[in-house]
mmCIF file of C-alpha atoms in Angstrom:
data_model
loop_
_atom_site.group_PDB
_atom_site.id
_atom_site.type_symbol
_atom_site.label_atom_id
_atom_site.label_comp_id
_atom_site.label_asym_id
_atom_site.label_seq_id
_atom_site.Cartn_x
_atom_site.Cartn_y
_atom_site.Cartn_z
ATOM 1 C CA ALA A 1 4.088 13.386 -20.554
ATOM 2 C CA ARG A 2 7.411 12.891 -18.510
ATOM 3 C CA CYS A 3 7.915 15.111 -15.571
ATOM 4 C CA PRO A 4 11.116 14.374 -13.927
ATOM 5 C CA THR A 5 11.483 15.112 -10.389
ATOM 6 C CA PRO A 6 14.919 15.370 -8.705
ATOM 7 C CA GLY A 7 15.775 12.921 -5.866
ATOM 8 C CA GLN A 8 18.731 10.568 -5.205
ATOM 9 C CA TYR A 9 20.058 8.220 -2.441
ATOM 10 C CA THR A 10 23.656 7.255 -2.628
ATOM 11 C CA GLY A 11 25.839 5.616 -0.145
ATOM 12 C CA ARG A 12 27.662 2.583 1.057
ATOM 13 C CA MET A 13 26.059 2.684 4.597
ATOM 14 C CA PRO A 14 22.832 4.816 5.907
ATOM 15 C CA PRO A 15 24.199 7.718 7.960
ATOM 16 C CA ASN A 16 21.664 6.922 10.752
ATOM 17 C CA PRO A 17 20.114 3.732 11.788
ATOM 18 C CA PRO A 18 17.390 2.533 9.036
ATOM 19 C CA LYS A 19 14.067 4.342 9.784
ATOM 20 C CA SER A 20 12.349 1.332 8.445
ATOM 21 C CA THR A 21 13.202 -2.000 7.058
ATOM 22 C CA THR A 22 9.610 -3.220 6.675
ATOM 23 C CA ARG A 23 6.635 -2.045 4.600
ATOM 24 C CA PRO A 24 3.503 -1.029 6.582
ATOM 25 C CA ALA A 25 1.078 -3.906 6.789
ATOM 26 C CA VAL A 26 -1.060 -4.700 3.990
ATOM 27 C CA ASP A 27 -3.978 -7.113 3.456
ATOM 28 C CA GLY A 28 -2.134 -10.187 2.358
ATOM 29 C CA ARG A 29 -4.962 -12.118 0.701
ATOM 30 C CA ALA A 30 -6.087 -9.140 -1.088
ATOM 31 C CA LEU A 31 -2.339 -8.772 -2.533
ATOM 32 C CA GLN A 32 -2.346 -12.360 -3.630
ATOM 33 C CA ARG A 33 -5.577 -11.817 -5.635
ATOM 34 C CA ALA A 34 -4.150 -8.735 -7.178
ATOM 35 C CA VAL A 35 -0.966 -10.491 -8.254
ATOM 36 C CA ARG A 36 -2.870 -13.414 -9.641
ATOM 37 C CA ARG A 37 -4.983 -11.036 -11.594
ATOM 38 C CA LEU A 38 -2.004 -9.155 -13.092
ATOM 39 C CA GLN A 39 -0.476 -12.375 -13.924
ATOM 40 C CA ALA A 40 -3.303 -13.548 -15.917
ATOM 41 C CA ALA A 41 -3.710 -10.288 -17.949
ATOM 42 C CA PRO A 42 -1.476 -8.467 -20.416
ATOM 43 C CA ALA A 43 1.185 -6.674 -18.629
ATOM 44 C CA PRO A 44 0.126 -2.858 -18.072
ATOM 45 C CA TRP A 45 1.359 -0.226 -20.375
ATOM 46 C CA LEU A 46 2.813 1.555 -17.621
ATOM 47 C CA HIS A 47 5.163 -1.362 -16.660
ATOM 48 C CA GLY A 48 6.320 -1.641 -20.367
ATOM 49 C CA GLU A 49 7.223 2.053 -20.405
ATOM 50 C CA VAL A 50 9.214 1.874 -17.302
ATOM 51 C CA ALA A 51 10.933 -1.310 -18.463
ATOM 52 C CA ARG A 52 11.922 0.678 -21.528
ATOM 53 C CA ARG A 53 13.342 3.703 -19.541
ATOM 54 C CA MET A 54 15.199 1.244 -16.932
ATOM 55 C CA GLY A 55 16.599 -0.561 -20.046
ATOM 56 C CA GLU A 56 18.177 2.851 -20.937
ATOM 57 C CA ARG A 57 20.295 2.611 -17.666
ATOM 58 C CA LEU A 58 21.671 -0.887 -18.678
ATOM 59 C CA ALA A 59 24.719 1.066 -20.218
ATOM 60 C CA ILE A 60 26.169 1.451 -16.489
ATOM 61 C CA VAL A 61 26.572 -2.385 -16.354
ATOM 62 C CA ARG A 62 30.045 -2.732 -17.900
ATOM 63 C CA GLN A 63 30.285 -6.463 -18.283
ATOM 64 C CA GLU A 64 27.774 -8.370 -20.339
ATOM 65 C CA PRO A 65 26.167 -10.854 -17.976
ATOM 66 C CA GLY A 66 26.054 -14.495 -19.103
ATOM 67 C CA ILE A 67 22.796 -15.209 -16.891
ATOM 68 C CA VAL A 68 20.112 -12.803 -16.226
ATOM 69 C CA VAL A 69 17.344 -13.374 -13.748
ATOM 70 C CA ASP A 70 14.118 -11.698 -14.810
ATOM 71 C CA TRP A 71 12.239 -11.457 -11.553
ATOM 72 C CA TRP A 72 8.331 -11.635 -12.052
ATOM 73 C CA SER A 73 9.065 -11.530 -15.833
ATOM 74 C CA HIS A 74 5.464 -11.363 -17.054
ATOM 75 C CA ILE A 75 4.290 -8.549 -14.763
ATOM 76 C CA GLY A 76 7.650 -6.554 -15.443
ATOM 77 C CA ALA A 77 7.134 -6.573 -19.133
ATOM 78 C CA GLY A 78 10.970 -6.313 -19.611
ATOM 79 C CA SER A 79 11.720 -9.651 -21.537
ATOM 80 C CA ALA A 80 11.995 -7.826 -24.905
ATOM 81 C CA VAL A 81 14.355 -5.090 -23.348
ATOM 82 C CA LEU A 82 16.646 -7.787 -21.876
ATOM 83 C CA ALA A 83 16.587 -9.732 -25.071
ATOM 84 C CA ALA A 84 17.601 -6.646 -27.192
ATOM 85 C CA ALA A 85 20.356 -5.660 -24.637
ATOM 86 C CA TYR A 86 21.733 -9.154 -24.077
ATOM 87 C CA PRO A 87 20.977 -11.375 -27.129
ATOM 88 C CA ARG A 88 23.583 -13.971 -26.080
ATOM 89 C CA ALA A 89 22.533 -14.237 -22.330
ATOM 90 C CA GLU A 90 20.596 -16.808 -20.846
ATOM 91 C CA VAL A 91 17.632 -15.028 -19.286
ATOM 92 C CA VAL A 92 15.915 -17.022 -16.439
ATOM 93 C CA ALA A 93 12.265 -15.972 -15.809
ATOM 94 C CA VAL A 94 10.976 -16.064 -12.295
ATOM 95 C CA GLU A 95 7.336 -15.944 -11.626
ATOM 96 C CA PRO A 96 5.334 -15.639 -8.304
ATOM 97 C CA VAL A 97 5.039 -19.147 -6.511
ATOM 98 C CA ALA A 98 1.179 -18.842 -6.342
ATOM 99 C CA VAL A 99 1.057 -18.427 -10.184
ATOM 100 C CA ALA A 100 3.940 -20.423 -11.544
ATOM 101 C CA ARG A 101 2.289 -23.688 -10.675
ATOM 102 C CA GLU A 102 -1.210 -22.733 -11.833
ATOM 103 C CA PRO A 103 -2.172 -24.019 -15.198
ATOM 104 C CA ALA A 104 -4.115 -22.075 -17.734
ATOM 105 C CA PRO A 105 -7.907 -22.617 -17.718
ATOM 106 C CA TRP A 106 -9.295 -24.576 -20.491
ATOM 107 C CA TRP A 107 -10.908 -21.518 -22.245
ATOM 108 C CA SER A 108 -7.594 -19.350 -22.207
ATOM 109 C CA PRO A 109 -5.531 -18.862 -25.215
ATOM 110 C CA ARG A 110 -2.659 -19.521 -23.081
ATOM 111 C CA ARG A 111 -3.472 -23.140 -22.967
ATOM 112 C CA TRP A 112 -2.611 -23.693 -26.659
ATOM 113 C CA SER A 113 0.202 -21.088 -27.013
ATOM 114 C CA PRO A 114 3.766 -22.024 -26.131
ATOM 115 C CA ALA A 115 4.801 -20.312 -22.998
ATOM 116 C CA PRO A 116 8.482 -19.781 -21.891
ATOM 117 C CA SER A 117 9.621 -21.899 -19.010
ATOM 118 C CA ALA A 118 9.438 -19.966 -15.830
ATOM 119 C CA ARG A 119 11.023 -20.879 -12.389
ATOM 120 C CA THR A 120 9.838 -20.039 -8.849
ATOM 121 C CA ALA A 121 12.041 -18.024 -6.526
ATOM 122 C CA ALA A 122 13.008 -21.255 -4.600
ATOM 123 C CA GLU A 123 14.154 -22.845 -7.869
ATOM 124 C CA VAL A 124 16.913 -20.060 -8.613
ATOM 125 C CA THR A 125 20.311 -21.390 -7.893
ATOM 126 C CA ASP A 126 22.432 -19.626 -5.299
ATOM 127 C CA GLY A 127 24.812 -17.169 -6.885
ATOM 128 C CA GLN A 128 23.539 -18.061 -10.435
ATOM 129 C CA ALA A 129 22.978 -14.467 -11.925
ATOM 130 C CA ARG A 130 25.291 -11.666 -12.817
ATOM 131 C CA LEU A 131 22.318 -9.516 -13.198
ATOM 132 C CA VAL A 132 18.933 -9.580 -11.340
ATOM 133 C CA TRP A 133 16.398 -7.336 -13.128
ATOM 134 C CA ALA A 134 13.006 -6.736 -11.385
ATOM 135 C CA ASN A 135 10.797 -4.192 -13.009
ATOM 136 C CA MET A 136 7.629 -2.725 -11.278
ATOM 137 C CA MET A 137 6.990 -5.659 -8.820
ATOM 138 C CA LEU A 138 8.441 -4.652 -5.517
ATOM 139 C CA HIS A 139 5.441 -2.713 -4.493
ATOM 140 C CA LEU A 140 3.255 -5.936 -5.093
ATOM 141 C CA VAL A 141 4.836 -7.783 -2.311
ATOM 142 C CA ALA A 142 4.232 -7.475 1.495
ATOM 143 C CA ASP A 143 7.845 -7.850 2.592
ATOM 144 C CA PRO A 144 10.239 -6.144 0.238
ATOM 145 C CA LEU A 145 13.219 -6.717 2.496
ATOM 146 C CA ALA A 146 12.633 -10.633 2.118
ATOM 147 C CA ILE A 147 12.610 -10.315 -1.699
ATOM 148 C CA LEU A 148 16.033 -8.146 -1.592
ATOM 149 C CA ARG A 149 17.527 -11.053 0.376
ATOM 150 C CA GLU A 150 16.154 -13.363 -2.354
ATOM 151 C CA TRP A 151 17.949 -11.213 -4.917
ATOM 152 C CA HIS A 152 21.220 -11.135 -2.964
ATOM 153 C CA ARG A 153 21.094 -14.934 -2.695
ATOM 154 C CA ALA A 154 20.515 -15.328 -6.427
ATOM 155 C CA LEU A 155 23.517 -12.917 -7.365
ATOM 156 C CA ALA A 156 26.999 -13.980 -8.114
ATOM 157 C CA VAL A 157 29.624 -11.922 -6.021
ATOM 158 C CA ASP A 158 30.127 -8.628 -7.897
ATOM 159 C CA GLY A 159 26.718 -9.197 -9.603
ATOM 160 C CA PHE A 160 24.487 -6.238 -10.389
ATOM 161 C CA LEU A 161 20.890 -5.636 -9.174
ATOM 162 C CA MET A 162 18.416 -3.271 -11.035
ATOM 163 C CA PHE A 163 15.047 -2.713 -10.151
ATOM 164 C CA SER A 164 11.970 -0.234 -10.298
ATOM 165 C CA THR A 165 8.972 0.173 -8.196
ATOM 166 C CA LEU A 166 6.210 2.776 -7.269
ATOM 167 C CA GLY A 167 7.039 5.328 -4.705
ATOM 168 C CA PRO A 168 5.033 7.231 -2.184
ATOM 169 C CA GLY A 169 4.384 10.158 -4.411
ATOM 170 C CA THR A 170 2.070 7.928 -6.668
ATOM 171 C CA LEU A 171 -1.529 9.295 -7.120
ATOM 172 C CA GLU A 172 -1.187 12.125 -4.637
ATOM 173 C CA ALA A 173 -4.249 13.790 -6.208
ATOM 174 C CA LEU A 174 -6.379 10.722 -5.869
ATOM 175 C CA ARG A 175 -5.206 10.109 -2.395
ATOM 176 C CA SER A 176 -6.239 13.801 -1.470
ATOM 177 C CA LEU A 177 -9.555 13.286 -3.276
ATOM 178 C CA TYR A 178 -10.488 10.352 -1.081
ATOM 179 C CA ALA A 179 -9.263 12.012 2.039
ATOM 180 C CA ALA A 180 -11.455 15.046 1.530
ATOM 181 C CA ALA A 181 -14.558 12.837 0.822
ATOM 182 C CA GLY A 182 -13.864 10.748 3.861
ATOM 183 C CA TRP A 183 -13.464 7.459 1.767
ATOM 184 C CA GLY A 184 -10.411 6.066 3.296
ATOM 185 C CA PRO A 185 -7.180 5.442 1.407
ATOM 186 C CA PRO A 186 -7.408 4.424 -2.276
ATOM 187 C CA MET A 187 -4.270 2.421 -2.101
ATOM 188 C CA ALA A 188 -1.776 0.943 0.449
ATOM 189 C CA PRO A 189 1.287 2.842 1.665
ATOM 190 C CA LEU A 190 4.281 2.491 -0.664
ATOM 191 C CA VAL A 191 7.876 2.497 0.618
ATOM 192 C CA ASP A 192 10.132 5.695 0.453
ATOM 193 C CA MET A 193 13.316 5.296 -1.701
ATOM 194 C CA HIS A 194 15.531 6.156 1.277
ATOM 195 C CA ASP A 195 14.021 3.195 3.193
ATOM 196 C CA LEU A 196 14.499 0.959 0.185
ATOM 197 C CA GLY A 197 18.097 2.088 0.217
ATOM 198 C CA ASP A 198 18.492 1.084 3.912
ATOM 199 C CA MET A 199 16.883 -2.239 3.060
ATOM 200 C CA LEU A 200 19.419 -2.833 0.461
ATOM 201 C CA VAL A 201 22.220 -2.527 2.873
ATOM 202 C CA GLU A 202 20.464 -4.608 5.466
ATOM 203 C CA ALA A 203 20.232 -7.262 2.895
ATOM 204 C CA GLY A 204 23.886 -7.381 2.131
ATOM 205 C CA PHE A 205 24.149 -5.015 -1.012
ATOM 206 C CA ALA A 206 26.861 -2.455 -1.382
ATOM 207 C CA ASP A 207 26.843 0.922 -3.037
ATOM 208 C CA PRO A 208 23.137 1.361 -3.242
ATOM 209 C CA VAL A 209 21.987 4.111 -5.617
ATOM 210 C CA MET A 210 18.381 5.151 -5.551
ATOM 211 C CA ASP A 211 16.682 7.808 -7.657
ATOM 212 C CA GLN A 212 13.315 8.671 -8.980
ATOM 213 C CA GLU A 213 11.198 10.411 -11.593
ATOM 214 C CA SER A 214 7.688 11.399 -11.834
ATOM 215 C CA LEU A 215 5.344 10.374 -14.782
ATOM 216 C CA ARG A 216 2.358 12.120 -15.501
ATOM 217 C CA LEU A 217 -0.463 10.250 -17.167
ATOM 218 C CA THR A 218 -3.348 11.689 -18.902
ATOM 219 C CA TRP A 219 -6.688 10.317 -19.886
ATOM 220 C CA ARG A 220 -9.683 12.001 -21.855
ATOM 221 C CA ASN A 221 -12.236 11.259 -18.947
ATOM 222 C CA ALA A 222 -12.544 9.774 -15.519
ATOM 223 C CA SER A 223 -13.797 6.423 -16.775
ATOM 224 C CA GLU A 224 -10.618 5.908 -18.796
ATOM 225 C CA ALA A 225 -8.391 6.804 -15.900
ATOM 226 C CA LEU A 226 -10.199 4.258 -13.465
ATOM 227 C CA SER A 227 -9.864 1.512 -16.095
ATOM 228 C CA GLU A 228 -6.146 1.895 -16.376
ATOM 229 C CA LEU A 229 -5.734 2.085 -12.661
ATOM 230 C CA ARG A 230 -7.721 -1.204 -12.269
ATOM 231 C CA SER A 231 -5.099 -2.876 -14.601
ATOM 232 C CA LEU A 232 -2.233 -1.695 -12.112
ATOM 233 C CA GLY A 233 -3.553 -3.610 -9.277
ATOM 234 C CA SER A 234 -6.196 -3.046 -6.454
ATOM 235 C CA ASN A 235 -6.514 -1.495 -2.962
ATOM 236 C CA VAL A 236 -4.738 -3.692 -0.450
ATOM 237 C CA ALA A 237 -4.763 -1.235 2.434
ATOM 238 C CA LEU A 238 -5.809 -2.685 5.849
ATOM 239 C CA ASP A 239 -7.849 0.510 6.518
ATOM 240 C CA ARG A 240 -9.557 0.773 3.134
ATOM 241 C CA ALA A 241 -13.376 1.077 3.054
ATOM 242 C CA PRO A 242 -15.051 -2.439 3.896
ATOM 243 C CA GLY A 243 -17.482 -3.901 1.723
ATOM 244 C CA LEU A 244 -18.445 -3.341 -1.849
ATOM 245 C CA ARG A 245 -19.026 0.111 -3.381
ATOM 246 C CA THR A 246 -22.398 1.064 -4.604
ATOM 247 C CA PRO A 247 -23.189 2.494 -8.042
ATOM 248 C CA ARG A 248 -23.962 5.835 -6.477
ATOM 249 C CA TRP A 249 -20.620 5.996 -4.915
ATOM 250 C CA HIS A 250 -19.051 5.134 -8.296
ATOM 251 C CA ARG A 251 -20.849 7.921 -9.897
ATOM 252 C CA ARG A 252 -19.661 10.316 -7.064
ATOM 253 C CA LEU A 253 -15.949 9.336 -7.728
ATOM 254 C CA LEU A 254 -16.341 9.858 -11.473
ATOM 255 C CA GLU A 255 -17.800 13.397 -10.806
ATOM 256 C CA ALA A 256 -14.962 14.143 -8.312
ATOM 257 C CA LEU A 257 -12.278 13.169 -10.856
ATOM 258 C CA ASP A 258 -14.147 15.215 -13.616
ATOM 259 C CA ARG A 259 -14.130 18.286 -11.316
ATOM 260 C CA VAL A 260 -10.311 17.925 -10.773
ATOM 261 C CA ALA A 261 -9.830 17.685 -14.531
ATOM 262 C CA THR A 262 -11.653 20.935 -15.043
ATOM 263 C CA HIS A 263 -8.848 22.657 -13.124
ATOM 264 C CA GLN A 264 -6.130 21.302 -15.642
ATOM 265 C CA PRO A 265 -5.300 23.380 -18.509
ATOM 266 C CA SER A 266 -6.071 20.594 -20.887
ATOM 267 C CA GLY A 267 -9.436 19.743 -19.306
ATOM 268 C CA GLN A 268 -8.371 16.062 -19.027
ATOM 269 C CA VAL A 269 -7.729 13.782 -16.023
ATOM 270 C CA GLN A 270 -4.077 13.826 -15.066
ATOM 271 C CA LEU A 271 -2.465 11.567 -12.266
ATOM 272 C CA THR A 272 1.107 11.377 -11.381
ATOM 273 C CA PHE A 273 3.196 8.226 -10.625
ATOM 274 C CA GLU A 274 6.363 8.288 -8.681
ATOM 275 C CA ILE A 275 8.887 5.652 -10.174
ATOM 276 C CA VAL A 276 11.730 4.765 -7.867
ATOM 277 C CA TYR A 277 14.852 3.054 -9.416
ATOM 278 C CA GLY A 278 17.346 1.113 -7.506
ATOM 279 C CA HIS A 279 20.926 -0.223 -8.354
ATOM 280 C CA ALA A 280 23.309 -2.082 -6.099
ATOM 281 C CA PHE A 281 26.223 -4.593 -6.236
ATOM 282 C CA LYS A 282 26.717 -7.817 -4.402
ATOM 283 C CA PRO A 283 30.025 -7.442 -2.631
ATOM 284 C CA GLN A 284 32.639 -10.026 -1.491
ATOM 285 C CA PRO A 285 31.286 -11.774 1.635
ATOM 286 C CA ARG A 286 32.847 -10.713 4.949
ATOM 287 C CA VAL A 287 32.977 -13.234 7.750
ATOM 288 C CA ARG A 288 33.023 -12.200 11.263
ATOM 289 C CA MET A 289 35.563 -14.476 12.993
ATOM 290 C CA THR A 290 34.960 -15.808 16.420
ATOM 291 C CA ASP A 291 36.534 -18.863 18.346
ATOM 292 C CA GLU A 292 34.516 -21.014 16.135
ATOM 293 C CA SER A 293 32.839 -19.709 12.860
ATOM 294 C CA ALA A 294 30.793 -21.442 10.158
ATOM 295 C CA VAL A 295 31.093 -20.213 6.639
ATOM 296 C CA PRO A 296 28.643 -21.240 3.895
ATOM 297 C CA MET A 297 30.461 -23.138 1.101
ATOM 298 C CA ALA A 298 29.219 -20.805 -1.587
ATOM 299 C CA ASP A 299 30.687 -17.755 0.367
ATOM 300 C CA MET A 300 33.987 -19.684 0.923
ATOM 301 C CA ARG A 301 34.439 -20.363 -2.763
ATOM 302 C CA ALA A 302 33.477 -16.779 -3.631
ATOM 303 C CA MET A 303 36.191 -15.512 -1.171
ATOM 304 C CA LEU A 304 38.769 -17.821 -2.663
ATOM 305 C CA ARG A 305 37.903 -16.690 -6.161
ATOM 306 C CA GLY A 306 38.347 -13.105 -5.059
ATOM 307 C CA SER A 307 41.583 -13.752 -3.459
ATOM 308 C CA ARG A 308 43.127 -15.403 -6.456
ATOM 309 C CA THR A 309 42.039 -12.433 -8.604
ATOM 310 C CA ARG A 310 43.798 -10.052 -6.361
ATOM 311 C CA ARG A 311 47.076 -11.771 -6.550
ATOM 312 C CA PRO A 312 49.786 -10.164 -8.703
#
């Protein structure tokens, strides 16, 4: 069931200095393993649902883009949405570096099925895209600001960015359950949408707009809930409980989730996910002139094109 929660960030510049332009530290190796596992499996149902919802927002893009960059295309599960919205556009799929070079194992059906060509971030041409689309992947990176700068680099001037990610309101009930039992956090911290808005400005974007909604997912029992949660990633928090969990602990977790479910009107397990949406434009580059200034050739061409279009 869908449960919208109001919330929005809009502005050209943050009213105060950014509170944070970095994500709290996570376990980098565990994060890489989680991304590899997600890349090798079918995209999670939740990612496809968010892609559908984000696709409904494409109406705000007035001009049809000729080139669309679909960042982490497989995990984002938005290729069908983009193909339907822009049938004449060239959609460039970008995948994580660690996965894009990795061949399918001999036993995998992917070895014999034709796969769409994918590029790494480094292979995306500067200023190539009129639209950068990134669905449900920003929470899977250790340095969101670095990714925002990559998106800025890939976009043409006046190009449009649209992305979604998980917000810090995700799985509040599960986090409370772990805290009450003294089990440490069940997941790494997530970036607040206001901090993401500040990061967009820091990365060079203009007119950032952030908003969010809450999606409540329901399962018949605790086992089904945990199974789907595993398909969304893994716990990469630095202060998570060390070592492997025991079968006894697993039974305690199932029992705790079932107790939470008994307090729901439906008697089922319900968990809430905060989905954050972000939109921004790449503005004309501004050069701060000094006695001697260096201007990248791509920025100089963009400024010249902009000055021609403004002439009467």
